[in-house]
Short mmCIF file of C-alpha atoms and ligand atoms in Angstrom, two decimals:
data_model
loop_
_atom_site.label_atom_id
_atom_site.label_comp_id
_atom_site.label_asym_id
_atom_site.label_seq_id
_atom_site.Cartn_x
_atom_site.Cartn_y
_atom_site.Cartn_z
CA UNK B 11 -0.10 0.08 0.02
CA UNK B 12 1.23 3.21 -0.72
CA UNK B 13 2.26 5.89 2.36
CA UNK B 14 1.29 9.26 2.43
CA UNK B 15 3.57 11.10 4.04
CA UNK B 16 4.43 15.16 4.66
CA UNK B 17 8.12 15.62 3.87
CA UNK B 18 10.49 18.12 2.43
CA UNK B 19 11.37 17.44 -1.22
CA UNK B 20 15.46 16.31 -0.28
CA UNK B 21 13.43 13.86 1.92
CA UNK B 22 11.07 12.52 -0.41
CA UNK B 23 14.18 12.14 -2.78
CA UNK B 24 16.26 10.42 -0.18
CA UNK B 25 13.75 7.94 0.51
CA UNK B 26 13.98 7.18 -3.42
CA UNK B 27 17.33 6.51 -3.59
CA UNK B 28 16.92 4.69 -0.50
CA UNK B 29 14.52 2.55 -1.85
CA UNK B 30 16.37 2.27 -5.43
CA UNK B 31 19.97 1.46 -2.78
CA UNK B 32 22.32 2.54 -6.07
CA UNK B 33 26.20 0.64 -5.55
CA UNK B 34 27.77 3.26 -5.59
CA UNK B 35 27.53 7.54 -3.96
CA UNK B 36 29.15 9.58 -4.16
CA UNK B 37 29.13 13.20 -3.27
CA UNK B 38 29.58 16.67 -1.50
CA UNK B 39 27.32 18.84 0.43
CA UNK B 40 26.21 22.34 -1.38
CA UNK B 41 23.48 24.46 0.02
CA UNK B 42 20.13 22.94 -0.64
CA UNK B 43 21.20 20.47 -2.06
CA UNK B 44 22.50 19.07 1.74
CA UNK B 45 19.57 17.49 3.16
CA UNK B 46 19.40 15.37 0.33
CA UNK B 47 22.58 13.55 0.66
CA UNK B 48 22.71 13.71 4.88
CA UNK B 49 19.50 11.80 4.36
CA UNK B 50 21.54 9.27 2.85
CA UNK B 51 23.89 8.83 4.41
CA UNK B 52 22.02 8.59 7.10
CA UNK B 53 20.52 5.95 6.08
CA UNK B 54 24.13 4.00 4.56
CA UNK B 55 25.43 4.51 8.32
CA UNK B 56 22.43 3.35 9.76
CA UNK B 57 23.04 0.18 7.91
CA UNK B 58 19.37 0.28 6.02
CA UNK B 59 20.95 0.07 2.78
CA UNK B 60 24.42 -1.30 1.37
CA UNK B 61 25.17 1.40 -0.91
CA UNK B 62 28.77 2.08 -0.62
CA UNK B 63 28.99 6.21 -0.08
CA UNK B 64 32.09 8.24 -1.63
CA UNK B 65 32.55 11.06 0.61
CA UNK B 66 35.00 13.54 -1.51
CA UNK B 67 36.85 17.04 -1.54
CA UNK B 68 34.62 18.67 -4.57
CA UNK B 69 31.77 18.13 -6.07
CA UNK B 70 34.33 17.71 -9.74
CA UNK B 71 35.81 14.89 -7.86
CA UNK B 72 32.21 13.59 -6.81
CA UNK B 73 31.69 13.25 -10.27
CA UNK B 74 34.72 11.96 -11.41
CA UNK B 75 33.95 9.21 -8.81
CA UNK B 76 30.53 8.55 -10.25
CA UNK B 77 32.41 8.46 -13.68
CA UNK B 78 35.01 5.58 -12.74
CA UNK B 79 32.22 3.77 -10.74
CA UNK B 80 29.60 3.84 -13.20
CA UNK B 81 32.57 2.47 -15.66
CA UNK B 82 33.54 -0.65 -13.45
CA UNK B 83 29.79 -1.56 -13.93
CA UNK B 84 27.87 0.37 -10.67
CA UNK B 85 24.35 1.97 -10.80
CA UNK B 86 25.83 4.96 -9.32
CA UNK B 87 24.02 8.42 -8.23
CA UNK B 88 24.89 11.42 -6.54
CA UNK B 89 23.81 15.20 -5.80
CA UNK B 90 24.43 18.57 -6.05
CA UNK B 91 23.24 22.17 -6.80
CA UNK B 92 24.26 25.64 -8.84
CA UNK B 93 28.14 26.11 -7.95
CA UNK B 94 28.32 22.15 -7.87
CA UNK B 95 27.03 21.65 -11.17
CA UNK B 96 29.26 24.43 -12.24
CA UNK B 97 32.39 23.03 -10.80
CA UNK B 98 31.45 19.32 -12.32
CA UNK B 99 30.74 20.83 -15.69
CA UNK B 100 33.74 18.76 -17.58
CA UNK B 101 33.29 15.81 -16.20
CA UNK B 102 29.48 15.88 -17.09
CA UNK B 103 30.58 15.75 -20.37
CA UNK B 104 32.70 12.69 -20.24
CA UNK B 105 30.06 11.61 -18.11
CA UNK B 106 27.09 11.31 -21.13
CA UNK B 107 29.87 10.87 -23.94
CA UNK B 108 30.99 7.79 -22.53
CA UNK B 109 26.93 6.64 -22.07
CA UNK B 110 27.04 5.85 -18.09
CA UNK B 111 24.32 6.11 -16.57
CA UNK B 112 24.54 8.38 -13.54
CA UNK B 113 21.52 10.31 -11.80
CA UNK B 114 21.67 13.50 -10.16
CA UNK B 115 19.20 15.01 -8.84
CA UNK B 116 19.81 18.87 -8.77
CA UNK B 117 18.43 21.35 -6.36
CA UNK B 118 18.20 24.24 -8.63
CA UNK B 119 19.96 27.48 -7.28
CA UNK B 120 21.55 30.92 -8.35
CA UNK B 121 24.42 30.91 -9.71
CA UNK B 122 27.45 33.33 -8.42
CA UNK B 123 28.18 35.83 -8.28
CA UNK B 124 26.83 37.72 -5.85
CA UNK B 125 26.30 34.72 -3.65
CA UNK B 126 22.93 33.41 -3.17
CA UNK B 127 21.91 29.95 -1.98
CA UNK B 128 18.10 30.60 -3.30
CA UNK B 129 16.18 28.90 -6.30
CA UNK B 130 16.92 29.98 -9.56
CA UNK B 131 17.31 27.72 -13.18
CA UNK B 132 20.78 29.19 -13.98
CA UNK B 133 22.72 26.16 -12.99
CA UNK B 134 20.72 23.62 -14.52
CA UNK B 135 20.29 25.94 -18.40
CA UNK B 136 24.15 26.35 -17.98
CA UNK B 137 24.57 22.24 -17.98
CA UNK B 138 21.42 21.78 -20.60
CA UNK B 139 24.13 20.71 -23.60
CA UNK B 140 26.06 18.71 -21.47
CA UNK B 141 23.66 15.69 -23.38
CA UNK B 142 22.21 15.38 -19.50
CA UNK B 143 18.52 13.96 -20.01
CA UNK B 144 16.59 16.75 -17.90
CA UNK B 145 13.75 15.74 -16.06
CA UNK B 146 11.93 18.87 -14.15
CA UNK B 147 10.03 18.42 -11.14
CA UNK B 148 6.78 20.75 -9.74
CA UNK B 149 6.26 19.49 -6.60
CA UNK B 150 7.93 16.81 -4.10
CA UNK B 151 6.09 14.07 -5.08
CA UNK B 152 6.94 15.03 -8.56
CA UNK B 153 10.91 15.02 -7.75
CA UNK B 154 10.20 11.26 -5.69
CA UNK B 155 8.50 9.92 -9.01
CA UNK B 156 11.21 11.25 -11.49
CA UNK B 157 13.44 10.33 -9.53
CA UNK B 158 12.47 6.34 -9.54
CA UNK B 159 11.45 7.00 -12.94
CA UNK B 160 15.04 8.88 -14.48
CA UNK B 161 16.87 5.19 -13.37
CA UNK B 162 14.47 3.36 -15.52
CA UNK B 163 15.38 5.75 -18.49
CA UNK B 164 19.38 6.51 -17.97
CA UNK B 165 19.56 2.75 -17.39
CA UNK B 166 17.29 1.82 -20.89
CA UNK B 167 19.71 0.29 -23.04
CA UNK B 168 18.43 2.14 -26.07
CA UNK B 169 19.98 5.19 -24.45
CA UNK B 170 22.44 4.79 -21.53
CA UNK B 171 22.90 8.51 -20.10
CA UNK B 172 22.97 9.97 -16.93
CA UNK B 173 19.77 11.96 -16.10
CA UNK B 174 19.19 15.39 -14.16
CA UNK B 175 16.30 15.16 -11.58
CA UNK B 176 15.82 19.17 -10.95
CA UNK B 177 13.53 20.36 -8.21
CA UNK B 178 13.51 23.79 -7.07
CA UNK B 179 15.59 24.84 -4.40
CA UNK B 180 14.54 25.90 -0.68
CA UNK B 181 10.85 25.79 -2.34
CA UNK B 182 10.58 22.47 -3.26
CA UNK B 183 13.54 21.17 -1.37
CA UNK B 184 12.88 22.17 2.49
CA UNK B 185 9.18 22.88 2.13
CA UNK B 186 7.27 20.27 3.73
CA UNK B 187 4.59 18.50 1.32
CA UNK B 188 2.03 16.16 1.54
CA UNK B 189 3.48 13.13 -0.64
CA UNK B 190 2.56 9.58 -1.44
CA UNK B 191 5.68 6.79 -1.06
CA UNK B 192 5.47 4.06 -2.99
CA UNK B 193 6.51 0.12 -1.17
CA UNK B 194 10.43 -0.61 -0.73
CA UNK B 195 9.29 -3.61 -2.60
CA UNK B 196 7.40 -1.99 -5.71
CA UNK B 197 10.17 1.06 -6.28
CA UNK B 198 13.01 -2.07 -6.27
CA UNK B 199 10.77 -4.35 -8.39
CA UNK B 200 10.17 -0.93 -10.94
CA UNK B 201 14.07 -0.34 -11.08
CA UNK B 202 14.80 -3.67 -11.05
CA UNK B 203 18.13 -5.46 -11.12
CA UNK B 204 21.19 -2.93 -12.74
CA UNK B 205 22.77 -4.70 -15.81
CA UNK B 206 25.64 -3.21 -16.46
CA UNK B 207 26.83 -2.69 -20.17
CA UNK B 208 30.25 -2.77 -20.74
CA UNK B 209 31.89 -3.28 -17.14
CA UNK B 210 35.91 -2.74 -17.03
CA UNK B 211 35.37 -4.88 -13.86
CA UNK B 212 34.41 -7.85 -15.93
CA UNK B 213 37.87 -9.25 -16.15
CA UNK B 214 37.48 -11.33 -18.66
CA UNK B 215 36.59 -8.69 -21.54
CA UNK B 216 39.45 -6.59 -21.21
CA UNK B 217 37.72 -2.74 -22.58
CA UNK B 218 38.93 0.53 -22.75
CA UNK B 219 37.15 3.11 -21.62
CA UNK B 220 37.95 7.32 -23.46
CA UNK B 221 39.76 6.56 -26.26
CA UNK B 222 41.82 9.86 -27.54
CA UNK B 223 39.79 10.52 -30.89
CA UNK B 224 41.14 13.36 -33.39
CA UNK B 225 40.10 14.77 -36.74
CA UNK B 226 39.74 11.50 -38.27
CA UNK B 227 37.01 10.16 -35.78
CA UNK B 228 35.19 12.12 -33.79
CA UNK B 229 33.01 14.51 -36.21
CA UNK B 230 31.62 10.63 -36.67
CA UNK B 231 31.36 9.67 -33.06
CA UNK B 232 29.41 12.78 -32.19
CA UNK B 233 27.44 11.95 -34.45
CA UNK B 234 26.56 8.72 -33.61
CA UNK B 235 26.51 10.38 -29.91
CA UNK B 236 23.11 12.83 -31.33
CA UNK B 237 21.59 9.85 -33.11
CA UNK B 238 21.25 8.22 -29.39
CA UNK B 239 18.93 11.18 -28.03
CA UNK B 240 16.29 10.66 -30.66
CA UNK B 241 15.35 7.29 -28.67
CA UNK B 242 14.54 9.47 -25.51
CA UNK B 243 11.79 10.59 -26.13
CA UNK B 244 10.04 6.91 -26.46
CA UNK B 245 11.45 5.55 -23.34
CA UNK B 246 10.55 8.37 -21.32
CA UNK B 247 6.93 7.97 -22.08
CA UNK B 248 7.37 4.20 -22.15
CA UNK B 249 8.72 4.31 -18.35
CA UNK B 250 5.63 6.87 -17.51
CA UNK B 251 3.38 4.02 -18.64
CA UNK B 252 4.63 1.02 -17.23
CA UNK B 253 4.64 3.82 -14.29
CA UNK B 254 1.59 4.79 -13.99
CA UNK B 255 0.89 0.74 -12.88
CA UNK B 256 2.05 0.95 -9.75
CA UNK B 257 1.65 4.57 -8.67
CA UNK B 258 -1.34 6.06 -10.25
CA UNK B 259 0.45 9.12 -11.44
CA UNK B 260 0.57 9.58 -15.16
CA UNK B 261 3.70 11.79 -16.84
CA UNK B 262 4.52 12.81 -20.31
CA UNK B 263 7.28 14.64 -22.15
CA UNK B 264 5.46 17.64 -20.68
CA UNK B 265 2.40 18.65 -18.70
CA UNK B 266 -0.33 19.97 -20.81
CA UNK B 267 -2.50 22.00 -18.48
CA UNK B 268 -6.40 23.70 -20.05
CA UNK B 269 -4.66 24.21 -23.27
CA UNK B 270 -6.84 22.45 -25.54
CA UNK B 271 -8.80 25.17 -26.25
CA UNK B 272 -6.93 28.15 -24.88
CA UNK B 273 -5.80 30.83 -27.24
CA UNK B 274 -3.41 32.32 -24.55
CA UNK B 275 -0.53 30.06 -23.15
CA UNK B 276 2.23 30.42 -20.54
CA UNK B 277 4.75 27.74 -20.24
CA UNK B 278 6.73 27.79 -17.10
CA UNK B 279 9.06 24.81 -15.74
CA UNK B 280 8.98 23.94 -12.06
CA UNK B 281 7.01 24.95 -9.11
CA UNK B 282 6.22 27.99 -10.52
CA UNK B 283 3.65 25.97 -12.50
CA UNK B 284 1.49 25.46 -9.31
CA UNK B 285 1.30 28.80 -9.40
CA UNK B 286 0.26 30.13 -12.44
CA UNK B 287 -2.14 26.63 -12.72
CA UNK B 288 -4.35 28.34 -9.69
CA UNK B 289 -4.24 31.43 -11.51
CA UNK B 290 -5.33 29.96 -15.22
CA UNK B 291 -8.57 28.33 -12.93
CA UNK B 292 -10.13 32.33 -11.52
CA UNK B 293 -9.23 33.46 -15.84
CA UNK B 294 -11.43 30.15 -17.08
CA UNK B 295 -14.04 31.07 -14.31
CA UNK B 296 -14.37 34.19 -16.18
CA UNK B 297 -14.27 32.76 -19.84
CA UNK B 298 -10.96 33.49 -20.82
CA UNK B 299 -9.05 30.08 -22.53
CA UNK B 300 -5.85 30.61 -21.41
CA UNK B 301 -3.45 27.50 -21.07
CA UNK B 302 -0.40 26.21 -19.16
CA UNK B 303 2.95 24.00 -20.83
CA UNK B 304 4.61 23.06 -18.37
CA UNK B 305 7.91 21.78 -19.61
CA UNK B 306 8.66 17.82 -18.03
CA UNK B 307 11.70 16.37 -20.38
CA UNK B 308 13.41 19.65 -20.95
CA UNK B 309 16.67 17.72 -22.76
CA UNK B 310 16.43 16.32 -25.00
CA UNK B 311 13.68 19.24 -26.20
CA UNK B 312 10.61 16.86 -27.65
CA UNK B 313 10.29 19.62 -29.92
CA UNK B 314 8.13 18.52 -32.04
CA UNK B 315 5.37 17.58 -29.69
CA UNK B 316 6.10 21.48 -27.76
CA UNK B 317 5.44 23.15 -31.51
CA UNK B 318 1.77 21.30 -31.85
CA UNK B 319 0.78 21.92 -28.70
CA UNK B 320 1.51 25.48 -28.70
CA UNK B 321 1.15 26.53 -32.27
CA UNK B 322 -3.06 27.24 -32.86
CA UNK B 323 -2.62 29.60 -29.51
CA UNK B 324 -2.26 32.99 -30.32
CA UNK B 325 -0.04 34.78 -27.62
CA UNK B 326 2.47 33.47 -25.45
CA UNK B 327 4.35 34.16 -22.97
CA UNK B 328 7.88 31.63 -21.85
CA UNK B 329 8.68 32.28 -18.02
CA UNK B 330 12.68 31.80 -17.49
CA UNK B 331 13.98 31.88 -13.97
CA UNK B 332 17.42 32.33 -15.90
CA UNK B 333 18.59 34.80 -17.66
CA UNK B 334 20.61 34.50 -20.66
CA UNK B 335 23.33 37.20 -20.25
CA UNK B 336 24.95 38.23 -23.63
CA UNK B 337 22.10 36.52 -25.19
CA UNK B 338 18.95 37.02 -26.81
CA UNK B 339 16.05 35.56 -24.92
CA UNK B 340 15.59 32.91 -21.70
CA UNK B 341 16.87 29.41 -22.18
CA UNK B 342 13.18 28.12 -21.98
CA UNK B 343 12.11 30.67 -24.38
CA UNK B 344 14.36 29.58 -27.00
CA UNK B 345 13.78 26.10 -27.98
CA UNK B 346 9.91 27.27 -27.27
CA UNK B 347 10.69 29.79 -30.29
CA UNK B 348 12.92 27.27 -31.95
CA UNK B 349 10.27 24.46 -31.79
CA UNK B 350 7.63 26.85 -33.45
CA UNK B 351 9.63 28.62 -35.31
CA UNK B 352 8.87 26.37 -38.69
CA UNK B 353 4.71 27.06 -38.26
CA UNK B 354 3.37 28.99 -40.64
CA UNK B 355 0.66 30.11 -38.32
CA UNK B 356 1.92 30.06 -34.71
CA UNK B 357 1.60 32.41 -31.90
CA UNK B 358 3.08 35.62 -31.16
CA UNK B 359 5.86 35.11 -28.30
CA UNK B 360 7.22 37.28 -25.34
CA UNK B 361 9.26 36.24 -22.55
CA UNK B 362 10.00 37.55 -19.30
CA UNK B 363 12.36 36.70 -16.18
CA UNK B 364 10.79 35.85 -12.95
CA UNK B 365 12.00 34.79 -9.15
CA UNK B 366 15.97 34.98 -9.38
CA UNK B 367 17.57 33.90 -6.66
CA UNK B 368 14.56 32.97 -5.76
CA UNK B 369 12.45 35.70 -5.59
CA UNK B 370 8.65 35.03 -5.06
CA UNK B 371 6.36 34.10 -7.95
CA UNK B 372 2.96 35.29 -7.24
CA UNK B 373 -0.02 35.11 -8.43
CA UNK B 374 -0.19 38.88 -9.03
CA UNK B 375 3.17 38.48 -11.41
CA UNK B 376 0.52 35.61 -13.44
CA UNK B 377 -1.83 38.04 -13.72
CA UNK B 378 0.27 40.75 -15.31
CA UNK B 379 1.52 38.11 -17.74
CA UNK B 380 -2.16 36.97 -18.55
CA UNK B 381 -3.18 40.23 -18.45
CA UNK B 382 -0.92 41.51 -20.94
CA UNK B 383 -1.09 37.85 -23.56
CA UNK B 384 -4.70 38.94 -23.52
CA UNK B 385 -3.91 42.24 -25.00
CA UNK B 386 -2.02 40.54 -27.56
CA UNK B 387 -4.43 38.34 -28.41
CA UNK B 388 -6.79 41.24 -29.46
CA UNK B 389 -4.23 43.75 -30.96
CA UNK B 390 -1.30 41.48 -32.44
CA UNK B 391 0.43 44.25 -30.86
CA UNK B 392 3.40 43.55 -28.49
CA UNK B 393 5.22 46.55 -26.53
CA UNK B 394 8.66 44.73 -25.07
CA UNK B 395 9.65 41.36 -26.20
CA UNK B 396 11.43 40.54 -23.51
CA UNK B 397 11.32 42.01 -19.89
CA UNK B 398 12.04 41.08 -16.10
CA UNK B 399 8.58 41.08 -13.59
CA UNK B 400 8.27 41.03 -10.04
CA UNK B 401 11.40 44.02 -10.18
CA UNK B 402 11.79 47.75 -8.39
CA UNK B 403 12.21 50.03 -10.56
CA UNK O 8 37.66 4.21 -41.64
CA UNK O 9 34.15 3.40 -40.18
CA UNK O 10 31.59 5.68 -40.65
CA UNK O 11 28.94 7.03 -37.57
CA UNK O 12 26.90 3.67 -37.98
CA UNK O 13 29.33 1.54 -36.50
CA UNK O 14 30.77 3.77 -33.01
CA UNK O 15 29.72 2.05 -30.09
CA UNK O 16 28.20 2.84 -27.81
CA UNK O 17 30.60 5.43 -25.28
CA UNK O 18 33.33 5.11 -28.86
CA UNK O 19 34.12 2.21 -25.61
CA UNK O 20 36.87 -0.34 -27.33
CA UNK O 21 35.53 -4.23 -26.76
CA UNK O 22 38.66 -5.32 -28.19
CA UNK O 23 42.46 -6.12 -26.09
CA UNK O 24 45.71 -4.58 -27.56
CA UNK O 25 43.63 -2.89 -30.31
CA UNK O 26 47.34 -0.67 -29.59
CA UNK O 27 48.86 -3.00 -31.78
CA UNK O 28 47.19 -2.01 -35.81
CA UNK O 29 48.18 1.57 -34.84
CA UNK O 30 52.06 3.48 -36.14
CA UNK O 31 51.84 4.99 -32.07
CA UNK O 32 55.35 6.48 -32.87
CA UNK O 33 54.84 8.47 -35.79
CA UNK O 34 54.79 11.58 -33.96
CA UNK O 35 58.00 11.30 -32.06
CA UNK O 36 60.51 14.76 -32.32
CA UNK O 37 63.50 12.71 -30.74
CA UNK O 38 64.61 8.95 -31.12
CA UNK O 39 66.85 6.87 -29.25
CA UNK O 40 70.09 5.37 -31.23
CA UNK O 41 71.34 2.81 -29.33
CA UNK O 42 75.08 2.13 -28.80
CA UNK O 43 75.94 -1.87 -29.13
CA UNK O 44 79.58 -1.72 -28.44
CA UNK O 45 78.75 0.76 -24.70
CA UNK O 46 75.76 -1.88 -23.76
CA UNK O 47 75.82 -4.19 -21.15
CA UNK O 48 72.39 -5.88 -21.31
CA UNK O 49 71.56 -5.24 -18.26
CA UNK O 50 67.82 -4.79 -20.29
CA UNK O 51 67.09 -1.70 -17.32
CA UNK O 52 66.00 -0.12 -21.20
CA UNK O 53 63.60 -2.93 -21.55
CA UNK O 54 62.39 -2.68 -18.24
CA UNK O 55 61.68 1.50 -17.95
CA UNK O 56 60.30 1.95 -21.60
CA UNK O 57 56.58 2.52 -20.87
CA UNK O 58 55.74 0.86 -24.85
CA UNK O 59 57.86 -1.90 -25.26
CA UNK O 60 59.65 -0.47 -27.40
CA UNK O 61 62.77 -2.07 -26.70
CA UNK O 62 62.69 -5.65 -27.82
CA UNK O 63 64.48 -9.14 -26.26
CA UNK O 64 64.73 -11.89 -27.88
CA UNK O 65 66.82 -14.75 -26.17
CA UNK O 66 67.64 -12.91 -23.26
CA UNK O 67 69.31 -9.77 -25.27
CA UNK O 68 68.64 -7.21 -26.16
CA UNK O 69 67.44 -6.68 -29.74
CA UNK O 70 67.55 -2.69 -31.61
CA UNK O 71 64.36 -0.10 -31.08
CA UNK O 72 60.56 -1.20 -32.33
CA UNK O 73 60.93 2.06 -33.82
CA UNK O 74 56.67 2.14 -34.63
CA UNK O 75 56.12 2.76 -31.70
CA UNK O 76 58.97 4.38 -29.67
CA UNK O 77 57.21 7.50 -28.40
CA UNK O 78 60.85 8.93 -27.67
CA UNK O 79 60.07 9.92 -24.50
CA UNK O 80 64.06 9.74 -23.98
CA UNK O 81 63.71 7.47 -20.95
CA UNK O 82 65.37 4.62 -22.21
CA UNK O 83 68.52 7.39 -22.48
CA UNK O 84 67.69 8.47 -18.66
CA UNK O 85 68.08 4.93 -17.39
CA UNK O 86 70.36 3.52 -19.56
CA UNK O 87 73.86 3.04 -17.10
CA UNK O 88 76.37 2.15 -20.19
CA UNK O 89 79.42 0.51 -19.86
CA UNK O 90 82.23 2.82 -17.82
CA UNK O 91 80.19 5.86 -17.76
CA UNK O 92 79.60 5.60 -21.77
CA UNK O 93 75.55 5.49 -22.30
CA UNK O 94 75.04 2.78 -24.96
CA UNK O 95 71.29 5.02 -25.72
CA UNK O 96 71.76 8.09 -27.13
CA UNK O 97 68.65 10.67 -27.80
CA UNK O 98 68.25 12.60 -31.62
CA UNK O 99 67.13 14.81 -33.32
CA UNK O 100 64.53 12.71 -35.76
CA UNK O 101 64.95 13.90 -39.29
CA UNK O 102 62.46 12.88 -41.91
S1 LIG A 506 62.49 6.64 -26.21
FE1 LIG A 506 60.63 6.13 -24.54
S2 LIG A 506 59.50 5.33 -26.62
FE2 LIG A 506 61.11 5.16 -27.41
S3 LIG A 506 62.39 2.72 -26.46
FE3 LIG A 506 62.81 4.93 -25.43
S4 LIG A 506 61.71 4.81 -23.03
FE4 LIG A 506 60.95 3.32 -25.55
S1 LIG A 507 69.35 -0.04 -20.61
FE1 LIG A 507 71.52 0.40 -22.19
S2 LIG A 507 73.19 -0.90 -21.61
FE2 LIG A 507 71.16 -1.75 -20.05
S3 LIG A 507 70.47 -2.92 -21.52
FE3 LIG A 507 69.17 -1.08 -22.16
S4 LIG A 507 71.09 -0.19 -23.44
FE4 LIG A 507 72.30 -1.82 -22.70
#
């Protein structure tokens, strides 16, 4: 039977780790991820799991240890945030290039400078082209569910790619929510026994990881690598279907909320989607046809499906919790715009930057955006394409 | 040359000893020269060479295998030679 509990997001994900019991976990504490690995380390110390916990001196080492352990043939996990993810950057590419199915919750936090420990999406967005699959989560329940599914996705024999599970720092990681745990046995059965692909510890079949490849073949290796991502969406959907059988909860590539007949829409990631849905309900009661699209699989980006879901709208605002300094628009906006650019009929797009460094995203921010979209849909006129909202003058 | 469809996952090499198929000594800038009359057959060069480029037959040192010698100079450094006369000297590679 499922168990209903009141826990923090970090506690929920630590429990998912306990139920999955990876062979190796390497970790370094960083706010707001710390609580997650602290709780998991307690499970290891109490003998509740047999995981080999490696306490390293930096996130660069944490990811390096994970790469080594995964190449050796283990089921491997770690977790990080912000500067920690930035410090892993170099090894992120090695993990994906070597096709090592490491699972890593990323508790989203702003990047320095200035130092800020609170939520925004700059960390994961900075790593969006590192070849890691990214699943994003609106609340603690989704963070828990995505973590469990992440192992199945990463370890799928067609894919063998590392997965980040993103959830908002403090808003999700430290707030206590009602969530439903699956039974330990159910989770264990769902993730199944880990089958390594080319384990180094299989000494009867020697192999080498990480060869030097120059102009003769590198281009071909990268093409082969890029092809793998085409297989990811199907695996994500298949795993979600199976997950529904054990949990009753459905997941897709993205969530559409009141989008089918919508004329205007908002695209937004993670926790702010919840607030937005409430505001959408208020506007729907007033007869305004507004909907929401919340990406779940952000990498690889399912641009065909997303483009088709949005193409019939009149106006869409993409809300980014990260800026692209010196670039044109926020990272989420760019992918949404690219998904729509080849359709003849498409919505007018605007980009709003919100909630940086943990600034609250309030219902009135969603109201402001919807009011602006109503105006754009009516007149076709855009005052400003990209702007910060909730900022003091 | 293989095409992208033949690339194994993660470019993991599944075959042992595949370096034999490549001449890894082609980009050397210096090459060792063996001076046989100064050689005392101690085989330190064979022991130290990281590329297995010193050949030994019936316990006796043979000449270098230049297909695999990268010209690192370790053998020349370690070689005691005969009465202070080195049996290995490094010389600039001439093409
Ligand atoms: S120069 Fe280096 S690679 Fe060449 S034989 Fe001597 S030790 Fe070996
Ligand atoms: S180290 Fe020098 S002396 Fe000894 S076997 Fe090699 S070449 Fe001869």
